[in-house]
Short mmCIF file of C-alpha atoms in Angstrom, two decimals:
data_model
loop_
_atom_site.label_atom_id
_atom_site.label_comp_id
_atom_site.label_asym_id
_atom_site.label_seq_id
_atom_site.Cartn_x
_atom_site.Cartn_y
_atom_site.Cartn_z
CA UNK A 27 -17.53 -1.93 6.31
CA UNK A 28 -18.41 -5.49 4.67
CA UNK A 29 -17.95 -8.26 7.13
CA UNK A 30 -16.44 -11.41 5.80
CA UNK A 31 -18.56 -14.60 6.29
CA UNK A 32 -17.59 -18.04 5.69
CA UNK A 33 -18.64 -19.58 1.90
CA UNK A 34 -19.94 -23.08 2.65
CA UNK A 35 -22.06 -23.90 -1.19
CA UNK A 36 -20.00 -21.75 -3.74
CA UNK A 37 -22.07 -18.87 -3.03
CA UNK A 38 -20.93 -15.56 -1.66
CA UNK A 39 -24.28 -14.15 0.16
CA UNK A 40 -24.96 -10.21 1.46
CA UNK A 41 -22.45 -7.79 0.12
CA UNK A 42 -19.98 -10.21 -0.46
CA UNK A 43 -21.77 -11.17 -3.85
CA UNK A 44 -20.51 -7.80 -5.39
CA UNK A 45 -16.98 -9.45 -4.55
CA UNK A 46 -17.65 -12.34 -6.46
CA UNK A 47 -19.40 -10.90 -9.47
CA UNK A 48 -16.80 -8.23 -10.03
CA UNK A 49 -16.90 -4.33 -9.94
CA UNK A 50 -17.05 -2.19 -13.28
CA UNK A 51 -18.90 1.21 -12.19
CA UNK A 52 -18.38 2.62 -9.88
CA UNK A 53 -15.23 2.40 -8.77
CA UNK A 54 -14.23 0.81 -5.58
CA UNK A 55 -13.31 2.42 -2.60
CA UNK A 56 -10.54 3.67 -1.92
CA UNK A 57 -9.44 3.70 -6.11
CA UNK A 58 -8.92 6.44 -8.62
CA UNK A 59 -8.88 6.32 -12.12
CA UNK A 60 -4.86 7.47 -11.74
CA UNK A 61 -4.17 3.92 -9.72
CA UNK A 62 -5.61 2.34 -12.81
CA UNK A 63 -4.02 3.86 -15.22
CA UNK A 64 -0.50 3.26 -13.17
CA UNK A 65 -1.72 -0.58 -12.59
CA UNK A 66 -2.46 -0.74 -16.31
CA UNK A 67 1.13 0.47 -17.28
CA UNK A 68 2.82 -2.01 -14.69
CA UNK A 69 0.38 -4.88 -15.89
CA UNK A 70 1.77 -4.07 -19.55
CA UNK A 71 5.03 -3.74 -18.68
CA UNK A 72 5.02 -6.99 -16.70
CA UNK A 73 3.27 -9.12 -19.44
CA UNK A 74 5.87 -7.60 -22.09
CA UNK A 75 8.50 -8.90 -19.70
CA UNK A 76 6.61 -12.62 -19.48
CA UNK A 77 6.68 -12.74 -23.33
CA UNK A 78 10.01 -11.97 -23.89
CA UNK A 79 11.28 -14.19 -20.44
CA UNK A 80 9.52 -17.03 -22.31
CA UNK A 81 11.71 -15.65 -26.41
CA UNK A 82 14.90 -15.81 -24.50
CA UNK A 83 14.24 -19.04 -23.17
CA UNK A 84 13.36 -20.44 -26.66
CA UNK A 85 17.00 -18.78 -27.50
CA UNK A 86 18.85 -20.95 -24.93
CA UNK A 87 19.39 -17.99 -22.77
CA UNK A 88 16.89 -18.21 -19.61
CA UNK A 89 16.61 -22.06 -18.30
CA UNK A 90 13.35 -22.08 -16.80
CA UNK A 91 10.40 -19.36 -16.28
CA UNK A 92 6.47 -20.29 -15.11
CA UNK A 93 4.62 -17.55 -16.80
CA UNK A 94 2.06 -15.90 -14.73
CA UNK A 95 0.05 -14.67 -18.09
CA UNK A 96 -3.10 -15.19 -16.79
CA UNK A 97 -2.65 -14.32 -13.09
CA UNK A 98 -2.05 -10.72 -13.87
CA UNK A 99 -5.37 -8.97 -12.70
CA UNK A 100 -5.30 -11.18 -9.62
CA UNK A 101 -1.67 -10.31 -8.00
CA UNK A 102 -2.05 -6.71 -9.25
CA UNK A 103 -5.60 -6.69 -7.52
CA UNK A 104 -4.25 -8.17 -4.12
CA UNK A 105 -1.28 -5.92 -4.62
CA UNK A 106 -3.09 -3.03 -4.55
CA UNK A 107 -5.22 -3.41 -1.57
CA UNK A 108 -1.80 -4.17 0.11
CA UNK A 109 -0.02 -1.09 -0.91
CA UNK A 110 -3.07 1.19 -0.24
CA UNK A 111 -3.15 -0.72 2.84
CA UNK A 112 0.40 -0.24 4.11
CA UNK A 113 1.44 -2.23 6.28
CA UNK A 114 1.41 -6.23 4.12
CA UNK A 115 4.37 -8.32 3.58
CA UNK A 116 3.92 -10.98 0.61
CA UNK A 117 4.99 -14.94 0.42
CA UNK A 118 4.64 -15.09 -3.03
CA UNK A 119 5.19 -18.63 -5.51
CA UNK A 120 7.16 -19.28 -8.64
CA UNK A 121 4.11 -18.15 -10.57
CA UNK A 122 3.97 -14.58 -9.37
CA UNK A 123 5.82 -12.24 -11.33
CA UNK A 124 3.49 -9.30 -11.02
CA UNK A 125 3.96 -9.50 -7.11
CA UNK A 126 7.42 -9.25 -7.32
CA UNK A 127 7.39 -6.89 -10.35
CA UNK A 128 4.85 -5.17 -9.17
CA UNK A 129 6.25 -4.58 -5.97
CA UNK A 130 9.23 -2.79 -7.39
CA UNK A 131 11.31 -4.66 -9.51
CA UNK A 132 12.82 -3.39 -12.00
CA UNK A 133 13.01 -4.81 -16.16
CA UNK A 134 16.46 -5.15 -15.98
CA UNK A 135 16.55 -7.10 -12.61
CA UNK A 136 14.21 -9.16 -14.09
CA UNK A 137 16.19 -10.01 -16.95
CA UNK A 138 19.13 -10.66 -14.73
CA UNK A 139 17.69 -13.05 -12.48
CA UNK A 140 16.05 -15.36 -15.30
CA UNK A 141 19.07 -14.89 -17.21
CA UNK A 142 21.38 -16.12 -14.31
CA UNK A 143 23.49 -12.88 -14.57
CA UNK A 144 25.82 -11.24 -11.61
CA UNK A 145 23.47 -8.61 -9.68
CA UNK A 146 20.18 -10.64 -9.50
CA UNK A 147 18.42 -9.25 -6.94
CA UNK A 148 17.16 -12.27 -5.16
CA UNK A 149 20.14 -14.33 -4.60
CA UNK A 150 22.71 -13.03 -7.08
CA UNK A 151 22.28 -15.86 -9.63
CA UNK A 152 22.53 -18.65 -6.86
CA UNK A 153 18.94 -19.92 -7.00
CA UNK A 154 15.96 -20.50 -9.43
CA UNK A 155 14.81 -17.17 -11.06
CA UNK A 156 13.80 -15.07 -8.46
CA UNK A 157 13.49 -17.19 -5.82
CA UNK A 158 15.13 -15.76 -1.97
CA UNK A 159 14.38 -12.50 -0.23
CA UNK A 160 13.40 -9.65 -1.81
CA UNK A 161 12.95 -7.58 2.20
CA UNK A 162 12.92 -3.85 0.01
CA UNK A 163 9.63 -4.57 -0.71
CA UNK A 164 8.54 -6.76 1.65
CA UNK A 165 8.44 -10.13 -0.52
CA UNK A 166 9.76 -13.38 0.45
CA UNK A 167 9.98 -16.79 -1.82
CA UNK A 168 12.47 -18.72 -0.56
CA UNK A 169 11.88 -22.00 -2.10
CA UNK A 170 10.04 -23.50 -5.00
CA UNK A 171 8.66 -26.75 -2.71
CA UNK A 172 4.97 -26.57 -3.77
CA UNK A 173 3.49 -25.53 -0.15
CA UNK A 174 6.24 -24.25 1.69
CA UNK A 175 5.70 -20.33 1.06
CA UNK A 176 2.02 -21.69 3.59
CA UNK A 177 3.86 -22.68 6.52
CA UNK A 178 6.67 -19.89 5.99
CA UNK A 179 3.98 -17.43 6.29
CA UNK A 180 2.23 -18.44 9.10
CA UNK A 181 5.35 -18.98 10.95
CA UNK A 182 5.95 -15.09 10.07
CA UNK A 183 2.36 -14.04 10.91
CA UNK A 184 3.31 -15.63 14.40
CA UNK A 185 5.98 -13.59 14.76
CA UNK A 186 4.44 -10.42 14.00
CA UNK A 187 1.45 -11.52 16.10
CA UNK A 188 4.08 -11.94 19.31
CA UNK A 189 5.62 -8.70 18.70
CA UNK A 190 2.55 -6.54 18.35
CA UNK A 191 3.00 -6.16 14.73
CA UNK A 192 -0.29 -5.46 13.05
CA UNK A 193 1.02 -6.10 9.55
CA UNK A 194 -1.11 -9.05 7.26
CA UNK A 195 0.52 -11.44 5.22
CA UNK A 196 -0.07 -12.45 1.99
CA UNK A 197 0.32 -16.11 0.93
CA UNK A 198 -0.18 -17.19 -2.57
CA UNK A 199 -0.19 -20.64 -4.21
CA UNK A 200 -1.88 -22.99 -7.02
CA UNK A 201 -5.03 -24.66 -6.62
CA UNK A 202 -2.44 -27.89 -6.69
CA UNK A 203 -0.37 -26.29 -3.41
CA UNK A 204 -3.98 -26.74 -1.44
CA UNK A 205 -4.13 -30.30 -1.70
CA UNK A 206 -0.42 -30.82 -0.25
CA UNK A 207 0.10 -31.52 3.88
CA UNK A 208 1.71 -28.15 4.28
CA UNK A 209 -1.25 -26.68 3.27
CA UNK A 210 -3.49 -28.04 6.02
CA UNK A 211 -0.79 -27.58 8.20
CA UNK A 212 -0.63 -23.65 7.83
CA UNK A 213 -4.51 -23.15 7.67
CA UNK A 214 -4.85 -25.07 10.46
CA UNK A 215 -2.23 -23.59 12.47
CA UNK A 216 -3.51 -20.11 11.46
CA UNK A 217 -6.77 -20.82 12.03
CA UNK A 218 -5.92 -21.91 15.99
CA UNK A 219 -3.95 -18.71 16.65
CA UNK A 220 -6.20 -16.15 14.54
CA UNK A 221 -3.40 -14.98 12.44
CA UNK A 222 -3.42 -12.17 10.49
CA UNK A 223 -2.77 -14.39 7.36
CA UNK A 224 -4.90 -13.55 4.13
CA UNK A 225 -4.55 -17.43 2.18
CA UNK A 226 -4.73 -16.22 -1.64
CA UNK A 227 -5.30 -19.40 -3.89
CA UNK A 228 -4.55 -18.87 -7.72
CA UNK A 229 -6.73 -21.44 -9.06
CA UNK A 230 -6.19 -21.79 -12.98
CA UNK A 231 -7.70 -25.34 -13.10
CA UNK A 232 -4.58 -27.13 -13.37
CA UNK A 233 -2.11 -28.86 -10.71
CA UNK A 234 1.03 -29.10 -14.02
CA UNK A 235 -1.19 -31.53 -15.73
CA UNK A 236 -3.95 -32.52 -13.63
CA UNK A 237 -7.17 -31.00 -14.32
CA UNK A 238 -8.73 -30.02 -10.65
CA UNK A 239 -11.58 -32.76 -11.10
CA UNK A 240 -8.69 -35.35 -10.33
CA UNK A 241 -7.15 -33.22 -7.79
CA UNK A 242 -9.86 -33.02 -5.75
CA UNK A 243 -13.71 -33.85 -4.78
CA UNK A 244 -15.00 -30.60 -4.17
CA UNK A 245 -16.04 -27.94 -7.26
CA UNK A 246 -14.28 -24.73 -4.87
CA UNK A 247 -11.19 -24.82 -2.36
CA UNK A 248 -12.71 -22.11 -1.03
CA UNK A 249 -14.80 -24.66 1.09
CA UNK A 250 -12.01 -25.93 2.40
CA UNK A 251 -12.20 -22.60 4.70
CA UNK A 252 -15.55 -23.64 6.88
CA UNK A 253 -12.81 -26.84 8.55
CA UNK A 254 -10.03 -24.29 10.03
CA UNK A 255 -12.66 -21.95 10.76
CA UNK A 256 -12.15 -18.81 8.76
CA UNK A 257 -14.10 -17.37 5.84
CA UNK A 258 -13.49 -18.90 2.49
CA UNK A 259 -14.53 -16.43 -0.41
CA UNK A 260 -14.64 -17.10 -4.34
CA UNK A 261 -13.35 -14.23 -6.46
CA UNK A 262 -13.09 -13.25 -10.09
CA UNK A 263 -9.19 -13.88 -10.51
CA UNK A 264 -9.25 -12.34 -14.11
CA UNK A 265 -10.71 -8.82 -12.70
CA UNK A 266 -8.53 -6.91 -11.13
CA UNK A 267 -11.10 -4.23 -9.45
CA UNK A 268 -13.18 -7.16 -8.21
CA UNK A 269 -9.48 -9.00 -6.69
CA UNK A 270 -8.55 -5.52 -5.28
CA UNK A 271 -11.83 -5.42 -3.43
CA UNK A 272 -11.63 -8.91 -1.99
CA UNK A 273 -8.30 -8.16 -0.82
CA UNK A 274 -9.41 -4.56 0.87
CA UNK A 275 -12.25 -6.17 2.68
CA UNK A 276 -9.96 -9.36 3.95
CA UNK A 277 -6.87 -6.91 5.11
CA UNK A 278 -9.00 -5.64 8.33
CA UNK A 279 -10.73 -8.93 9.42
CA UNK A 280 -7.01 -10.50 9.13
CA UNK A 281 -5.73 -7.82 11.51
CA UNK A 282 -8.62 -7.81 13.63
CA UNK A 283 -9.88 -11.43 13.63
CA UNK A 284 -7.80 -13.77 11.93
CA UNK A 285 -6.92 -16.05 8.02
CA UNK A 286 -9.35 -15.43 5.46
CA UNK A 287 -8.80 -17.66 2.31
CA UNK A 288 -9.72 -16.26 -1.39
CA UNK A 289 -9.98 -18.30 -4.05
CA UNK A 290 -8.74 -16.44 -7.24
CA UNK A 291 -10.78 -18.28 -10.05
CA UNK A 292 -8.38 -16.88 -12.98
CA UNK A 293 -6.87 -18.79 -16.37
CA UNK A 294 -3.32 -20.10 -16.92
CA UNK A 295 -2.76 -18.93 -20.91
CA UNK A 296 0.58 -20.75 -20.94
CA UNK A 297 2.01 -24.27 -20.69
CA UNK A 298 2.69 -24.61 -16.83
CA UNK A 299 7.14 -23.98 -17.57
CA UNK A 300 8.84 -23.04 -20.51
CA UNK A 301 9.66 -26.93 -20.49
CA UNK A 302 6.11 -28.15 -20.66
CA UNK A 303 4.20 -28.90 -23.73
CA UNK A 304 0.33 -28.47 -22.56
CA UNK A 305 -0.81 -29.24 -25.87
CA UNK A 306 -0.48 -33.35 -25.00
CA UNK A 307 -2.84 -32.83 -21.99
CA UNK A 308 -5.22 -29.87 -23.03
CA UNK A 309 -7.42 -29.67 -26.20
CA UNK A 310 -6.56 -27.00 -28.64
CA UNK A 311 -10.17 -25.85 -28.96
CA UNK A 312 -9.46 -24.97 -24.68
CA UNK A 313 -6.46 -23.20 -25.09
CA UNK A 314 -8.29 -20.87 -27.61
CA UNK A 315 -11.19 -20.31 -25.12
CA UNK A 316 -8.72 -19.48 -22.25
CA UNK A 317 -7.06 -16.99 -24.32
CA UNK A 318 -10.41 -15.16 -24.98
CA UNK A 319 -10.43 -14.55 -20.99
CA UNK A 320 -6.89 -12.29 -21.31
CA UNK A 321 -7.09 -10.30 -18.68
CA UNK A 322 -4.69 -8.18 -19.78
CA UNK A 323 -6.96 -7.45 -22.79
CA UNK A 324 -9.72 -7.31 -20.87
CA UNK A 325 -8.53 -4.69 -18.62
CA UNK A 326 -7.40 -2.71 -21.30
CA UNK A 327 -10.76 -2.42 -23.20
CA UNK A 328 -12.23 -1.85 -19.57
CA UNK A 329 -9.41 1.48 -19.65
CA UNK A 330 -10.77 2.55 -22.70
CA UNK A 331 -14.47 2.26 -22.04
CA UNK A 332 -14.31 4.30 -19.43
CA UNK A 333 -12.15 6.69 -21.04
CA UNK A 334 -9.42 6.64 -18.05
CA UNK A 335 -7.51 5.75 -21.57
CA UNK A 336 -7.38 7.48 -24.94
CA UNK A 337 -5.92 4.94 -27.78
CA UNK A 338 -2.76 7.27 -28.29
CA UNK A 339 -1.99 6.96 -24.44
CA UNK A 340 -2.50 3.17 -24.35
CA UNK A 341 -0.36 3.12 -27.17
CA UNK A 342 2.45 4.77 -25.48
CA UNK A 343 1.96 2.58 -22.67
CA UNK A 344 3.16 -0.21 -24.96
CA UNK A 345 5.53 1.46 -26.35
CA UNK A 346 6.93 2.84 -22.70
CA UNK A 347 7.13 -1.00 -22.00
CA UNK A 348 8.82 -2.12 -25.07
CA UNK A 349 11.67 0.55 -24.62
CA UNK A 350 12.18 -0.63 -21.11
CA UNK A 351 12.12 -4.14 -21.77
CA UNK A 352 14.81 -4.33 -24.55
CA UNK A 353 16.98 -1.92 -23.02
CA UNK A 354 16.69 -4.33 -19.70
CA UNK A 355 17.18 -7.63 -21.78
CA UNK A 356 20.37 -6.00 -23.77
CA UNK A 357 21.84 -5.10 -20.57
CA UNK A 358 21.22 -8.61 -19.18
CA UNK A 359 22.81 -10.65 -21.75
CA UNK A 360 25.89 -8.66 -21.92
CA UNK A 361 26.39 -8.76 -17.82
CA UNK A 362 28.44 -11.61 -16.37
CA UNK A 363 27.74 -14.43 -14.74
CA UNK A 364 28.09 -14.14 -10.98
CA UNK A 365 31.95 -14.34 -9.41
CA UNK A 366 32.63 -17.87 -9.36
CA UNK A 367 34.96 -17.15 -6.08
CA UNK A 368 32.33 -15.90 -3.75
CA UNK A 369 30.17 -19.31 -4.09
CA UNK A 370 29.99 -19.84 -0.77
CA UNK A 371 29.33 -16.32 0.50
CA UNK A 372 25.37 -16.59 2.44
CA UNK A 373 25.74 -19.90 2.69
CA UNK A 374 25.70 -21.58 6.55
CA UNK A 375 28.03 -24.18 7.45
CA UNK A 376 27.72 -26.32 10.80
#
């Protein structure tokens, strides 16, 4: 088995440069062409869902969303490892749809959650859009404080640590989430007590508006790794096989030795909320560059290539995932809105 190694220069070095470059043939270990084919059909299925979150909000019926177009190939690659894994429990952030999709959400919970409709899944139309306990599938996001899903996690590692529980956790956040206090405070914490915590950094370039340059003085938060004294590796965010393989080699050195922090190098194709307008803070001639990195696309022409795909079967994919999402948006907009009388049900008073 690979052993992880701290990153110190941007480099991977050893094996650990396959991690960073990305797999295409062959296939990892431990993958099938059947789990790609059944990761393709959730990845369509959950970027149909992102498009039409982001229609409906346009039609004054979701608030809010953060799309996670972009970070698709990264969660679904970390998700993987997890589930092949076992035994993972995931502290996702507001930008992590295909987690909590993914995981085992279904369309029309989905559309009930962003649409504030009784029967959300997460907090029965109480909170933002999927935002609470999702315990089913082993996903908690309790709060949409940039940071707080770090310390949450670590605090849970802890606990799993003191009970004998060998199960890793998954933390994910923005490359604008590493430069808060929080952050430093969970790394380092994690870092003291070797917990099994694998620190998965989305890192799209952008903190809303800020472009990393004015976030921070180093080119890689992955550096950041060498000062709590875990192994820091940079990964291809936009490739799922080469995310999947990160995450398989980081699941047993967080069991056995302790945090390992990936930095997920990937592209945010949309404006960072449905109430943003990127366009007054990045150049259009970017935002047509980013959108040539679609991972989505990219996977899908990497299914095809290898024949794990015909064109008819991709199609029907697409199709599969059109069906699914209208039938789960029609049932969403004619559900209720949560009980008005049970407001106060979950909710602690001194």
């Amino acid at each position: 088995m690979t052993q992880l190694t701290n990153q110190t220069d941007g480099q991977a070095d050893g094996p650990l440069e396959e991690i960073a470059a990305g797999f295409s043939r062959p296939l990892p270990q431990g993958i099938a062409p059947e789990d790609l084919v059944d990761y393709y059909r959730r990845m369509i299925t959950i970027r149909t869902i992102d498009e039409r979150i982001w229609m409906m909000n346009r039609q004054g019926k979701v608030p809010i969303a953060a799309s996670g177009q972009g970070h698709e190939a990264a969660q679904l690659g970390a998700l993987l490892a997890a589930e092949k894994d076992g035994n993972c429990f995931h502290f996702p952030y507001y930008r992590d749809l295909s987690i909590k999709m993914g995981a085992g959400l279904t369309p029309t919970q989905v559309m009930l959650s962003f649409m504030g409709k009784e029967g959300d899944p997460y907090s029965n139309a109480r909170q933002f859009p999927l935002q609470g306990a999702d315990l089913a599938h082993n996903v908690i996001q309790t709060s949409n404080v940039v940071a707080a899903q770090l310390t949450h996690s670590v605090g849970y590692a802890l606990g799993c640590k003191m009970q004998g529980d060998d199960q890793v956790i998954f933390v994910y956040f923005g490359d604008g989430a590493s430069s808060q206090g929080e952050t430093h405070e969970a790394m380092n914490f994690a870092g003291v007590h070797r917990l099994p915590v694998i620190f998965i950094c989305e890192n799209n370039g952008y903190a809303i508006s800020v472009p990393q340059r004015m976030q921070m003085a180093i080119g890689d938060v992955a550096n950041r790794a060498e000062g709590y004294g875990f192994p820091g590796i940079i990964v291809d965010g936009l490739d799922l096989l080469a995310s999947y393989e990160a995450c398989r080699e980081a699941i047993p050195h967080a069991r056995r030795e302790g945090p390992v922090l990936l930095e997920m190098k990937l592209e945010r194709l949309m404006p960072h909320t449905t109430d943003d307008d990127d366009s007054r803070y990045r150049p259009r001639e970017e935002i047509e560059a980013v959108r040539e990195r679609d991972p989505v696309v990219s996977f899908g022409n990497f299914m095809l290539e290898q024949g794990y795909l015909t064109e008819e079967q991709e199609e029907e994919i697409r199709a599969e995932a059109r069906r699914a999402v209208n039938e789960a948006t029609d049932f969403a907009d004619a559900a209720q809105p949560p009980d008005a009388s049970n407001l106060h049900e979950n909710v602690y008073a001194p």
